[in-house]
Short mmCIF file of C-alpha atoms in Angstrom, two decimals:
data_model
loop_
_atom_site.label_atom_id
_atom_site.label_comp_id
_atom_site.label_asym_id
_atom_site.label_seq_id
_atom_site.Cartn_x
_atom_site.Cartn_y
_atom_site.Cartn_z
CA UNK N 1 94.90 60.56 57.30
CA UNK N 2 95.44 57.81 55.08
CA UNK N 3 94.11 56.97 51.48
CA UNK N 4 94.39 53.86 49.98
CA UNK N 5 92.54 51.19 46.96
CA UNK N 6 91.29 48.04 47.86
CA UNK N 7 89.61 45.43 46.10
CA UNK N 8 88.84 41.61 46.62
CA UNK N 9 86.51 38.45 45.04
CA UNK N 10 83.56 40.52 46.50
CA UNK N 11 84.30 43.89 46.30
CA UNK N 12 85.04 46.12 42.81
CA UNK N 13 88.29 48.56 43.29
CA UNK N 14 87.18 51.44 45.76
CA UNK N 15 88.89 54.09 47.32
CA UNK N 16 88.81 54.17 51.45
CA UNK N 17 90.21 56.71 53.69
CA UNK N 18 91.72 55.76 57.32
CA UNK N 19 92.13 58.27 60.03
CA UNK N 20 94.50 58.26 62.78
CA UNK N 21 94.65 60.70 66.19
CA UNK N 22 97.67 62.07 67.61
CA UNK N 23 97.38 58.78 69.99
CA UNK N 24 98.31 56.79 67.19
CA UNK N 25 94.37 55.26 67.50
CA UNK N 26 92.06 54.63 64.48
CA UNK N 27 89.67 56.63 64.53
CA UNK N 28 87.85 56.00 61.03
CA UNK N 29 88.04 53.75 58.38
CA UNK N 30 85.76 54.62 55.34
CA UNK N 31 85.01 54.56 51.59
CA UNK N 32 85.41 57.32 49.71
CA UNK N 33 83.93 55.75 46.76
CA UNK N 34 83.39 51.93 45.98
CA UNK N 35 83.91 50.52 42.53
CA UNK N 36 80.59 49.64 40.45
CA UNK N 37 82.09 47.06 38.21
CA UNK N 38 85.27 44.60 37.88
CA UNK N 39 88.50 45.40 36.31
CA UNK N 40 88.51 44.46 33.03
CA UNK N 41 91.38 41.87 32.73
CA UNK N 42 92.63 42.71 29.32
CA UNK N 43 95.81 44.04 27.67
CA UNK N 44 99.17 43.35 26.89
CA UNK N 45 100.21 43.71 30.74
CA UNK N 46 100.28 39.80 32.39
CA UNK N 47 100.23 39.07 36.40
CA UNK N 48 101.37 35.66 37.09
CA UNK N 49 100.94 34.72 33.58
CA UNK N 50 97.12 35.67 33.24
CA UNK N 51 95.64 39.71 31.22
CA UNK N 52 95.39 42.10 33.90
CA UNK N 53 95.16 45.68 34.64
CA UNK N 54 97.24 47.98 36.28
CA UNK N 55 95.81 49.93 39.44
CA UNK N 56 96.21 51.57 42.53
CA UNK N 57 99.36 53.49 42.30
CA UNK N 58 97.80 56.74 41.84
CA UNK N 59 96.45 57.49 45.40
CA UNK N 60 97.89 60.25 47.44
CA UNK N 61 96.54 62.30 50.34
CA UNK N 62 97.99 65.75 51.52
CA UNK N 63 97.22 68.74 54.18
CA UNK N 64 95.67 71.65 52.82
CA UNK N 65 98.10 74.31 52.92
CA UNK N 66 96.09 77.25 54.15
CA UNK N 67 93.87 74.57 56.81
CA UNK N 68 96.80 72.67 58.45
CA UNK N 69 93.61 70.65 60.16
CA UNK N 70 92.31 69.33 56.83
CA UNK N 71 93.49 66.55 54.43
CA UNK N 72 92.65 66.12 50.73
CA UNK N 73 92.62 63.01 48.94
CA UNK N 74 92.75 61.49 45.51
CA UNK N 75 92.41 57.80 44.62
CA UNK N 76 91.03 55.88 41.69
CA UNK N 77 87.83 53.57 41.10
CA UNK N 78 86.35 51.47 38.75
CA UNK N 79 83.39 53.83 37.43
CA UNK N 80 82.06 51.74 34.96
CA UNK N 81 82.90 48.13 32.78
CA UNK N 82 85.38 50.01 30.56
CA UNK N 83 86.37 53.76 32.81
CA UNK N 84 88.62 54.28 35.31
CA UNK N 85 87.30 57.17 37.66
CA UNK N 86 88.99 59.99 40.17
CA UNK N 87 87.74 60.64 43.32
CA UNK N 88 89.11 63.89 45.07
CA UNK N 89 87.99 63.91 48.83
CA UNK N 90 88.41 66.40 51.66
CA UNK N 91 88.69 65.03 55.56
CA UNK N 92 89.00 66.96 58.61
CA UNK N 93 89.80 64.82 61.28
#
């Protein structure tokens, strides 16, 4: 199981989830949450010379200790114009 942020022209910061079977074959590839609004691009952090925000590093997914067969997750979104938000997921392949 795999978490991981995504964003794009079209579509606000989300969280998605990808799982894998012991074949090494996709076998889902999800949202957990999508983003409701766009990162505000202000601050005194710059990308390539232009206000930005910083986001993304904070996803992590790991196997619940006493259920070896299920995964938890926990990413960030954009939750509103001004708010990051946490989304904490469970998956059971």
């Amino acid at each position: 199981m795999y978490t991981y942020s995504l964003s794009g022209s079209s579509i606000y910061s989300s969280s998605a989830m990808l799982g894998m079977n012991s074949s090494d074959s996709t076998t889902s590839n999800t949202y957990v949450i999508q983003g409701s609004h766009p990162i505000p691009q202000t601050g005194s952090m710059t990308c390539f010379g232009t206000a930005c925000s910083w986001w993304g590093d904070f996803t992590s997914t790991y196997t619940d200790p006493s259920n070896f067969g299920q995964f938890w997750s926990a990413s960030m979104y954009m939750a509103s114009t001004t708010s990051w938000g946490t989304v904490i997921a469970a998956a059971q392949p």
